[in-house]
Amino acid sequence: MIGASRFSHPDFHDLPAVANNINDLAERLTSPSGGAVAEQHCTVLHNPSMPGQVGTAITQAAAEAEDVLLFYFSGHGKLDQAGNLHLVLPDSDPDQIELSSVPFGVVKRHISKSRAQARIVILDCCFSGNAIETMSTSADLVTFETQNIEGTYVLTSSPKNKPSLAPTDGRHTAFTAALLAAATDTDLTLDQLYASTAKILRGRSQPEPQCRVHNSAHALRLFAPPTTPAAPAVADPVDIDALAVLDAAQQGDVDSMIELAQRFHRAKDLEHAEQWWRLAAEAGNPGAMYNVAVVSEIQRRFEDGKYWYQRAAETGDTNAMHNLAIRLRLSGREAEAARWWHAAGHTSPQRNGEKLRKVVLRKDLPVDPHMRTDAEASQYSLPTTRRLMLITLGKWANRPATWDETPWGGGVHTRTGSGYYHGMSDDELLGSARVFWKFRPANWHGVDFAVVAHAGITRAVIRIHGFIGPFGDRYGIQGQLVDDPDILAELVDKTVPRRQNPITLWA
């Protein structure tokens, strides 16, 4: 993992977020609860002074890796006159870019020599899309003669002819911030991680990443512990089974981020609470900035805490002003401390032994109708005299778009996932609900409608036209989504039992 954040040449502006990129991503990758990389196998180079340092590190990693070789770079990217990508280092000279930086072609050659079964390249720099073209046209990588090579996966922050974004007030660059947000779900394959990262960036109107995959590397999970089943960031202890909130949070909804953080905090899961507060803080929420600072101090990351106290205090957060004043006084900056102390509303001078304030939880978060607890759900029911097929969908799972044989009128069909998420398209919902279930069509004569439910709430209604199959022991439903307002008012957004069997009768 290599990052360059400070530069001597005026053509390259400093990128302070890069230091946080490599540190936070390395921490996530090696976390016992959510990373697939052993800490002793993770090498981090921050602001390497010479290209040779990078070459030595890559050569060593490529020689040692047997299963997976991961290369991550964050910093400036520069094209030479021939259009080749170079990774800029702190002392790189744009007028001698070939001699003072790391040509990506060199990185490619080192990676091509590795015996690793899968190789992953992640570039967070301008013009990083050139790496996809470089990797995809490389005979060394695509047709490498070693039989054990499983595949190569290249993920870049921007197309080959576009810059990447590094917001001046963000903790991370735009791409790595989205990557870390997507990685809060540790069960994602590389393809799913890419799709989730792209979705987050689209929601923020930021440049979309690019990817290129060869062979089976797409099925790897970078953020899943290798010895235990991966657990999603939205876990049972916090009772967040309404994926609508998670989906909204991943698309940049700050209130949803804070709601997730508070539920994790109440469940005493400080790690996941901090992740979501940090994302809300990076989006500019003062209360989240303050809570990130408090959690940082709890974990003895005092400089990080002071940074977020300062950010929150500058927005007018009085809790942050209070704690910042205490920290400044302890470090001998009494004049600044006094200014913030009075700005926090204190009329008397600060004294020794003042208490730091703790995490503050919001009570004014909007109630999402798609996120009800079991206790709240007891107030609702599906009051109807109709006999209905009740289809219960689980969590949405992204899948690579593939062409499959399908009986929907013959031909082929593109499938990109299954399950449910709030805001999914009608085509996604219909495709997810109608194929393929274990049931006997003979038992469903006279049932005209199927109601689609997720997390105990009805989401849509399908008018059943017929059934198809069998395909093995499974059948599919032929039909279309209902848009009749009277039927929708009767059957949608109602509470139903949370059942394990995906197909049941509601009568």
Coordinates of C-alpha atoms in Angstrom, one line a residue:
M1 CA 0.0 0.0 0.0
I2 CA 1.7 3.2 -1.2
G3 CA 0.6 6.8 -0.7
A4 CA 2.1 10.1 -1.6
S5 CA 0.6 13.2 0.2
R6 CA 3.4 15.8 0.2
F7 CA 5.1 17.1 -2.9
S8 CA 8.2 19.4 -3.5
H9 CA 7.2 20.5 -7.0
P10 CA 4.6 23.3 -7.2
D11 CA 2.8 21.6 -10.1
F12 CA 1.7 18.9 -7.6
H13 CA -0.5 20.2 -4.8
D14 CA -0.4 18.4 -1.4
L15 CA -3.0 15.7 -0.7
P16 CA -3.3 15.4 3.1
A17 CA -6.2 12.9 2.7
V18 CA -3.9 10.3 1.2
A19 CA -2.3 9.6 4.6
N20 CA -5.7 8.8 6.0
N21 CA -6.5 6.7 2.9
I22 CA -3.6 4.3 3.3
N23 CA -3.8 4.1 7.1
D24 CA -7.5 3.6 7.3
L25 CA -7.7 1.1 4.4
A26 CA -4.7 -0.8 5.8
E27 CA -6.4 -0.9 9.2
R28 CA -9.7 -2.2 7.7
L29 CA -7.9 -4.8 5.6
T30 CA -6.0 -6.2 8.6
S31 CA -8.8 -5.9 11.1
P32 CA -9.5 -9.3 12.8
S33 CA -13.3 -8.6 12.5
G34 CA -13.4 -7.5 8.9
G35 CA -10.2 -8.0 6.9
A36 CA -8.7 -10.8 4.8
V37 CA -5.1 -9.7 5.2
A38 CA -2.8 -10.7 8.0
E39 CA -1.1 -7.6 9.5
Q40 CA 2.4 -9.1 9.0
H41 CA 1.7 -9.3 5.2
C42 CA 0.6 -5.7 4.8
T43 CA 3.4 -3.2 3.9
V44 CA 2.6 0.5 4.0
L45 CA 4.8 3.1 2.3
H46 CA 3.9 6.7 3.0
N47 CA 5.7 9.4 1.0
P48 CA 8.5 7.1 -0.3
S49 CA 11.4 9.4 -1.5
M50 CA 12.8 7.3 -4.3
P51 CA 11.2 5.1 -7.0
G52 CA 13.5 2.3 -6.0
Q53 CA 11.8 2.0 -2.6
V54 CA 8.5 1.3 -4.3
G55 CA 10.2 -1.2 -6.7
T56 CA 11.8 -3.1 -3.8
A57 CA 8.5 -3.3 -1.9
I58 CA 6.6 -4.6 -4.9
T59 CA 9.3 -7.1 -5.8
Q60 CA 9.3 -8.5 -2.3
A61 CA 5.5 -8.7 -2.1
A62 CA 5.3 -10.3 -5.5
A63 CA 7.8 -12.9 -4.6
E64 CA 6.2 -13.8 -1.3
A65 CA 2.5 -13.8 -2.3
E66 CA 1.0 -17.2 -3.0
D67 CA -2.7 -16.7 -2.7
V68 CA -3.5 -13.0 -3.3
L69 CA -1.2 -10.0 -4.2
L70 CA -2.8 -6.6 -3.6
F71 CA -1.3 -3.3 -4.9
Y72 CA -2.9 -0.1 -3.8
F73 CA -1.7 3.4 -4.7
S74 CA -3.1 6.8 -3.7
G75 CA -1.7 10.1 -4.9
H76 CA -1.2 12.0 -8.1
G77 CA -1.1 10.3 -11.5
K78 CA 0.7 11.8 -14.4
L79 CA 0.8 10.9 -18.1
D80 CA 4.0 11.1 -20.1
Q81 CA 4.1 12.3 -23.7
A82 CA 3.4 8.8 -24.9
G83 CA 0.3 8.6 -22.7
N84 CA 1.7 6.2 -20.2
L85 CA 0.7 6.4 -16.6
H86 CA 3.2 7.3 -13.9
L87 CA 2.6 7.2 -10.1
V88 CA 3.9 10.5 -8.7
L89 CA 6.2 10.5 -5.6
P90 CA 7.0 13.4 -3.3
D91 CA 10.0 14.5 -5.2
S92 CA 8.8 13.8 -8.7
D93 CA 9.6 16.4 -11.4
P94 CA 6.8 16.8 -14.1
D95 CA 9.6 17.7 -16.6
Q96 CA 11.4 14.4 -15.9
I97 CA 8.4 12.3 -15.0
E98 CA 9.9 9.0 -16.5
L99 CA 13.0 9.3 -14.2
S100 CA 11.5 10.6 -11.0
S101 CA 8.2 8.7 -10.6
V102 CA 7.1 5.0 -10.8
P103 CA 5.9 4.0 -14.3
F104 CA 2.9 1.9 -14.0
G105 CA 4.4 -0.4 -16.6
V106 CA 7.1 -1.3 -14.0
V107 CA 4.4 -2.2 -11.5
K108 CA 2.7 -4.3 -14.1
R109 CA 5.9 -6.3 -14.9
H110 CA 6.5 -7.0 -11.2
I111 CA 2.9 -8.1 -10.7
S112 CA 3.1 -10.3 -13.8
K113 CA 6.0 -12.3 -12.3
S114 CA 4.1 -13.2 -9.1
R115 CA 3.0 -16.7 -8.5
A116 CA -0.1 -15.4 -6.6
Q117 CA -3.3 -17.1 -7.6
A118 CA -5.1 -13.8 -7.8
R119 CA -3.7 -10.2 -8.3
I120 CA -5.6 -7.1 -7.4
V121 CA -4.6 -3.5 -8.4
I122 CA -6.4 -0.5 -6.9
L123 CA -5.4 2.9 -8.1
D124 CA -6.8 6.2 -6.5
C125 CA -5.1 8.8 -8.7
C126 CA -5.8 11.0 -11.8
F127 CA -5.9 9.1 -15.1
S128 CA -5.8 5.8 -13.3
G129 CA -8.1 4.3 -16.0
N130 CA -4.9 4.1 -18.2
A131 CA -4.0 1.2 -16.0
I132 CA -7.0 -0.8 -17.2
E133 CA -5.8 -0.4 -20.8
T134 CA -2.3 -1.3 -19.8
M135 CA -3.3 -4.4 -17.9
S136 CA -5.9 -5.6 -20.4
T137 CA -3.5 -5.4 -23.3
S138 CA -0.7 -7.1 -21.5
A139 CA 0.2 -10.5 -22.8
D140 CA 2.1 -11.1 -19.6
L141 CA -1.0 -10.7 -17.4
V142 CA -3.7 -12.0 -19.6
T143 CA -2.0 -15.1 -20.9
F144 CA 0.6 -15.7 -18.3
E145 CA 2.0 -19.2 -18.7
T146 CA 1.8 -20.2 -15.0
Q147 CA -1.1 -22.6 -14.7
N148 CA -2.1 -21.6 -11.1
I149 CA -2.9 -17.9 -11.9
E150 CA -6.6 -17.5 -11.1
G151 CA -7.0 -13.9 -12.3
T152 CA -6.3 -10.2 -12.2
Y153 CA -8.6 -7.5 -11.0
V154 CA -8.0 -3.8 -11.7
L155 CA -10.0 -1.2 -9.9
T156 CA -9.4 2.5 -10.7
S157 CA -10.8 5.8 -9.3
S158 CA -11.4 7.4 -12.7
P159 CA -11.4 6.8 -16.5
K160 CA -8.1 7.0 -18.4
N161 CA -8.7 10.6 -19.5
K162 CA -10.2 12.1 -16.4
P163 CA -9.0 13.4 -13.0
S164 CA -9.9 12.0 -9.6
L165 CA -11.3 14.0 -6.7
A166 CA -9.7 14.8 -3.3
P167 CA -12.1 17.2 -1.4
T168 CA -10.1 19.7 0.6
D169 CA -12.2 19.2 3.7
G170 CA -12.6 15.4 3.5
R171 CA -10.7 12.9 5.5
H172 CA -10.3 10.7 2.5
T173 CA -10.2 11.2 -1.3
A174 CA -13.6 10.7 -3.0
F175 CA -12.9 7.2 -4.3
T176 CA -11.3 5.7 -1.2
A177 CA -14.1 7.3 1.0
A178 CA -16.6 5.4 -1.1
L179 CA -14.6 2.2 -1.1
L180 CA -14.4 2.3 2.7
A181 CA -18.1 3.0 2.9
A182 CA -18.9 0.0 0.7
A183 CA -16.5 -2.1 2.7
T184 CA -18.7 -1.7 5.8
D185 CA -20.4 -4.8 4.4
T186 CA -17.7 -7.4 4.8
D187 CA -19.5 -10.1 2.7
L188 CA -19.0 -8.4 -0.7
T189 CA -17.0 -10.0 -3.5
L190 CA -14.8 -7.7 -5.5
D191 CA -17.5 -7.4 -8.1
Q192 CA -20.0 -6.4 -5.5
L193 CA -17.5 -4.1 -3.8
Y194 CA -17.0 -2.3 -7.1
A195 CA -20.7 -2.1 -7.8
S196 CA -21.4 -0.7 -4.3
T197 CA -18.5 1.8 -4.6
A198 CA -19.7 3.0 -8.0
K199 CA -23.3 3.4 -6.6
I200 CA -22.1 5.5 -3.7
L201 CA -20.0 7.8 -6.1
R202 CA -23.0 8.2 -8.4
G203 CA -25.1 9.2 -5.5
R204 CA -22.5 11.9 -4.6
S205 CA -22.2 13.1 -8.3
Q206 CA -18.5 12.1 -8.2
P207 CA -16.4 10.4 -10.9
E208 CA -17.3 6.7 -11.3
P209 CA -14.6 4.1 -10.9
Q210 CA -13.6 1.7 -13.6
C211 CA -12.8 -2.0 -13.4
R212 CA -11.4 -4.8 -15.5
V213 CA -11.4 -8.5 -14.4
H214 CA -9.8 -11.6 -15.9
N215 CA -10.9 -15.1 -14.8
S216 CA -12.1 -15.7 -11.3
A217 CA -10.6 -12.9 -9.2
H218 CA -14.1 -11.2 -9.1
A219 CA -15.3 -13.7 -6.5
L220 CA -12.7 -12.8 -3.8
R221 CA -13.7 -11.0 -0.6
L222 CA -11.1 -8.5 0.6
F223 CA -12.9 -7.6 3.8
A224 CA -14.0 -11.0 5.1
P225 CA -12.0 -12.7 7.8
P226 CA -10.4 -15.8 6.3
T227 CA -11.2 -18.2 9.1
T228 CA -14.8 -17.2 10.1
P229 CA -18.0 -16.5 8.2
A230 CA -18.2 -12.9 7.1
A231 CA -20.7 -10.8 9.1
P232 CA -22.3 -7.8 7.4
A233 CA -21.9 -4.4 9.0
V234 CA -25.6 -4.4 9.7
A235 CA -25.7 -7.2 12.2
D236 CA -28.3 -8.8 14.4
P237 CA -27.3 -7.1 17.7
V238 CA -28.4 -3.8 16.4
D239 CA -31.7 -5.1 14.9
I240 CA -31.2 -3.3 11.6
D241 CA -32.9 -5.6 9.2
A242 CA -34.4 -2.8 7.0
L243 CA -31.9 -2.5 4.2
A244 CA -33.6 0.6 3.0
V245 CA -31.7 2.6 5.7
L246 CA -28.4 0.9 4.8
D247 CA -28.9 1.6 1.1
A248 CA -29.8 5.2 1.8
A249 CA -26.7 5.6 4.0
Q250 CA -24.4 4.1 1.3
Q251 CA -25.9 6.5 -1.2
G252 CA -24.9 9.5 1.0
D253 CA -28.0 10.1 3.2
V254 CA -26.5 11.6 6.4
D255 CA -29.5 11.0 8.6
S256 CA -29.4 7.3 7.7
M257 CA -25.6 7.2 8.5
I258 CA -26.3 8.7 11.9
E259 CA -29.2 6.3 12.6
L260 CA -26.9 3.3 11.8
A261 CA -24.1 4.7 14.0
Q262 CA -26.4 5.3 16.9
R263 CA -27.9 1.7 16.7
F264 CA -24.4 0.3 16.7
H265 CA -23.4 2.5 19.6
R266 CA -26.4 1.3 21.6
A267 CA -25.3 -2.3 20.8
K268 CA -21.8 -1.4 22.1
D269 CA -20.3 -2.0 18.7
L270 CA -18.0 1.0 18.7
E271 CA -16.1 0.0 15.6
H272 CA -19.1 0.1 13.3
A273 CA -20.6 3.1 15.1
E274 CA -17.4 5.0 14.4
Q275 CA -17.4 4.0 10.7
W276 CA -20.8 5.5 10.1
W277 CA -20.2 8.6 12.2
R278 CA -17.0 9.1 10.3
L279 CA -18.8 9.0 7.0
A280 CA -21.4 11.4 8.2
A281 CA -18.6 13.7 9.5
E282 CA -16.9 13.6 6.1
A283 CA -20.2 14.7 4.6
G284 CA -20.1 17.7 6.9
N285 CA -22.4 16.8 9.9
P286 CA -21.1 18.7 13.0
G287 CA -22.7 16.2 15.5
A288 CA -21.0 13.3 13.7
M289 CA -17.7 15.1 13.7
Y290 CA -18.0 15.6 17.5
N291 CA -18.8 11.9 18.1
V292 CA -15.9 10.8 15.9
A293 CA -13.7 12.9 18.0
V294 CA -15.0 11.4 21.2
V295 CA -14.6 7.8 19.9
S296 CA -11.1 8.7 18.7
E297 CA -10.1 9.8 22.2
I298 CA -11.6 6.6 23.7
Q299 CA -9.3 4.7 21.4
R300 CA -6.4 7.0 22.4
R301 CA -6.1 8.6 18.9
F302 CA -5.8 12.0 20.4
E303 CA -4.6 13.9 17.4
D304 CA -7.4 12.5 15.3
G305 CA -9.8 13.5 18.1
K306 CA -8.4 17.1 18.3
Y307 CA -8.8 17.4 14.5
W308 CA -12.5 16.5 14.6
Y309 CA -13.2 18.6 17.6
Q310 CA -11.7 21.6 15.7
R311 CA -13.8 20.8 12.6
A312 CA -17.0 20.5 14.6
A313 CA -16.2 23.6 16.8
E314 CA -15.7 25.7 13.7
T315 CA -19.3 24.9 12.7
G316 CA -20.7 26.1 16.0
D317 CA -21.0 22.8 17.9
T318 CA -20.8 23.8 21.6
N319 CA -20.0 20.2 22.8
A320 CA -17.0 20.2 20.5
M321 CA -16.0 23.7 21.7
H322 CA -16.1 22.5 25.3
N323 CA -13.9 19.4 24.7
L324 CA -11.5 21.2 22.4
A325 CA -11.0 23.9 25.0
I326 CA -10.0 21.2 27.6
R327 CA -7.6 19.6 25.2
L328 CA -6.0 22.8 24.1
R329 CA -5.4 23.9 27.8
L330 CA -3.8 20.5 28.6
S331 CA -1.4 21.1 25.7
G332 CA -0.5 24.5 26.9
R333 CA -2.4 26.6 24.4
E334 CA -4.3 28.6 27.1
A335 CA -5.3 31.6 25.0
E336 CA -7.0 29.4 22.3
A337 CA -8.5 27.3 25.1
A338 CA -10.1 30.3 26.7
R339 CA -11.5 31.5 23.4
W340 CA -13.2 28.2 22.7
W341 CA -14.3 27.9 26.4
H342 CA -16.3 31.1 26.3
A343 CA -17.6 30.4 22.7
A344 CA -19.1 27.2 24.2
G345 CA -21.2 29.4 26.5
H346 CA -19.3 29.2 29.7
T347 CA -19.3 32.4 31.7
S348 CA -16.7 31.4 34.4
P349 CA -13.1 30.7 33.6
Q350 CA -12.0 27.1 32.9
R351 CA -10.6 25.2 35.9
N352 CA -8.4 22.2 36.3
G353 CA -10.2 18.9 36.2
E354 CA -13.1 20.0 33.8
K355 CA -14.9 16.9 32.5
L356 CA -15.0 16.0 28.8
R357 CA -18.4 15.5 27.4
K358 CA -19.4 12.1 26.0
V359 CA -21.1 10.9 22.8
V360 CA -24.3 12.8 22.0
L361 CA -27.1 10.8 20.4
R362 CA -29.7 12.6 18.2
K363 CA -33.4 12.2 19.0
D364 CA -34.8 14.1 16.0
L365 CA -34.0 11.6 13.3
P366 CA -36.9 11.0 10.9
V367 CA -38.8 7.7 11.2
D368 CA -38.4 5.7 8.0
P369 CA -41.7 3.8 7.3
H370 CA -39.5 1.0 5.9
M371 CA -37.6 0.6 9.2
R372 CA -39.8 -0.6 12.0
T373 CA -38.9 -2.8 14.9
D374 CA -40.8 -5.9 15.8
A375 CA -42.4 -4.0 18.7
E376 CA -43.6 -1.2 16.4
A377 CA -44.8 -3.8 13.8
S378 CA -47.3 -5.2 16.3
Q379 CA -49.4 -2.1 15.7
Y380 CA -49.8 -3.0 12.0
S381 CA -51.2 -5.8 10.0
L382 CA -52.3 -6.7 6.4
P383 CA -56.1 -6.4 6.7
T384 CA -57.5 -8.0 3.6
T385 CA -60.0 -10.8 2.7
R386 CA -58.0 -11.8 -0.3
R387 CA -56.0 -15.1 -0.6
L388 CA -52.5 -13.9 -1.4
M389 CA -49.2 -15.5 -2.2
L390 CA -46.7 -13.8 0.2
I391 CA -43.1 -13.7 -1.2
T392 CA -40.5 -12.8 1.3
L393 CA -37.3 -11.3 -0.1
G394 CA -34.0 -11.1 1.9
K395 CA -31.1 -8.7 1.7
W396 CA -30.2 -7.6 -1.8
A397 CA -27.1 -9.3 -3.2
N398 CA -25.3 -7.7 -6.2
R399 CA -24.2 -10.1 -8.9
P400 CA -22.1 -9.5 -12.1
A401 CA -24.4 -8.9 -15.1
T402 CA -24.5 -12.2 -16.9
W403 CA -26.6 -13.7 -19.7
D404 CA -28.6 -16.7 -18.6
E405 CA -31.1 -19.0 -20.3
T406 CA -34.6 -17.9 -19.1
P407 CA -38.1 -19.0 -19.9
W408 CA -39.5 -15.5 -20.0
G409 CA -40.6 -15.6 -23.6
G410 CA -37.5 -17.6 -24.6
G411 CA -34.0 -16.1 -25.2
V412 CA -31.7 -14.7 -22.6
H413 CA -31.9 -12.3 -19.6
T414 CA -29.4 -10.1 -17.8
R415 CA -29.5 -10.6 -14.0
T416 CA -27.6 -8.3 -11.7
G417 CA -28.8 -9.4 -8.3
S418 CA -31.5 -10.8 -6.1
G419 CA -33.3 -9.8 -2.9
Y420 CA -34.6 -6.4 -2.0
Y421 CA -33.3 -2.8 -1.4
H422 CA -35.2 0.4 -1.1
G423 CA -35.3 2.3 -4.3
M424 CA -34.7 -0.7 -6.6
S425 CA -36.1 -0.5 -10.1
D426 CA -39.4 -2.2 -11.1
D427 CA -37.5 -4.6 -13.3
E428 CA -35.1 -5.6 -10.5
L429 CA -38.0 -6.1 -8.1
L430 CA -40.1 -8.1 -10.6
G431 CA -37.1 -10.2 -11.6
S432 CA -36.1 -10.9 -8.0
A433 CA -39.6 -11.9 -6.9
R434 CA -40.8 -14.2 -9.7
V435 CA -38.0 -16.8 -10.1
F436 CA -37.4 -19.5 -8.9
W437 CA -39.1 -20.9 -5.8
K438 CA -40.0 -24.3 -4.4
F439 CA -43.8 -24.6 -4.5
R440 CA -46.6 -26.6 -6.2
P441 CA -48.6 -24.5 -8.7
A442 CA -51.6 -26.8 -8.2
N443 CA -52.0 -25.5 -4.7
W444 CA -52.3 -21.9 -5.9
H445 CA -55.3 -21.9 -8.2
G446 CA -57.6 -19.0 -7.4
V447 CA -54.8 -16.8 -6.0
D448 CA -54.6 -13.7 -8.2
F449 CA -52.0 -11.6 -6.5
A450 CA -48.5 -12.1 -5.0
V451 CA -47.4 -9.6 -2.3
V452 CA -43.7 -8.9 -2.1
A453 CA -42.4 -8.3 1.5
H454 CA -39.0 -7.5 3.0
A455 CA -38.1 -7.0 6.7
G456 CA -41.8 -7.6 7.7
I457 CA -43.1 -4.8 5.4
T458 CA -45.0 -5.3 2.2
R459 CA -43.3 -3.5 -0.7
A460 CA -45.2 -4.3 -4.0
V461 CA -47.9 -6.4 -5.5
I462 CA -47.7 -8.7 -8.6
R463 CA -50.7 -9.7 -10.6
I464 CA -50.2 -13.4 -11.3
H465 CA -50.8 -14.5 -14.9
G466 CA -49.6 -18.0 -14.5
F467 CA -46.7 -20.3 -13.5
I468 CA -43.8 -21.8 -15.4
G469 CA -41.7 -24.8 -14.8
P470 CA -40.7 -27.1 -13.3
F471 CA -37.0 -26.3 -13.5
G472 CA -35.7 -29.1 -11.3
D473 CA -38.0 -28.8 -8.3
R474 CA -38.6 -25.1 -8.7
Y475 CA -41.2 -22.9 -10.4
G476 CA -41.5 -19.3 -11.5
I477 CA -44.3 -16.8 -11.5
Q478 CA -45.5 -15.0 -14.6
G479 CA -47.0 -11.6 -14.0
Q480 CA -46.6 -7.9 -13.7
L481 CA -46.4 -5.2 -11.0
V482 CA -49.7 -3.7 -10.0
D483 CA -50.1 0.1 -10.2
D484 CA -53.8 0.3 -9.3
P485 CA -53.8 2.9 -6.4
D486 CA -56.7 1.1 -4.6
I487 CA -54.9 -2.2 -4.5
L488 CA -51.6 -0.6 -3.5
A489 CA -53.3 1.3 -0.7
E490 CA -54.8 -2.0 0.5
L491 CA -51.8 -4.2 0.3
V492 CA -48.5 -2.2 0.3
D493 CA -46.6 -0.8 3.3
K494 CA -48.4 -3.1 5.7
T495 CA -46.8 -5.3 8.3
V496 CA -46.6 -9.1 7.9
P497 CA -44.8 -11.7 10.0
R498 CA -41.1 -12.2 9.2
R499 CA -41.0 -15.7 7.8
Q500 CA -38.1 -18.0 6.8
N501 CA -40.1 -19.7 4.0
P502 CA -40.0 -17.4 1.0
I503 CA -43.4 -18.6 -0.3
T504 CA -46.4 -18.7 2.1
L505 CA -50.1 -18.2 1.9
W506 CA -51.7 -15.1 3.4
A507 CA -55.4 -15.8 4.0

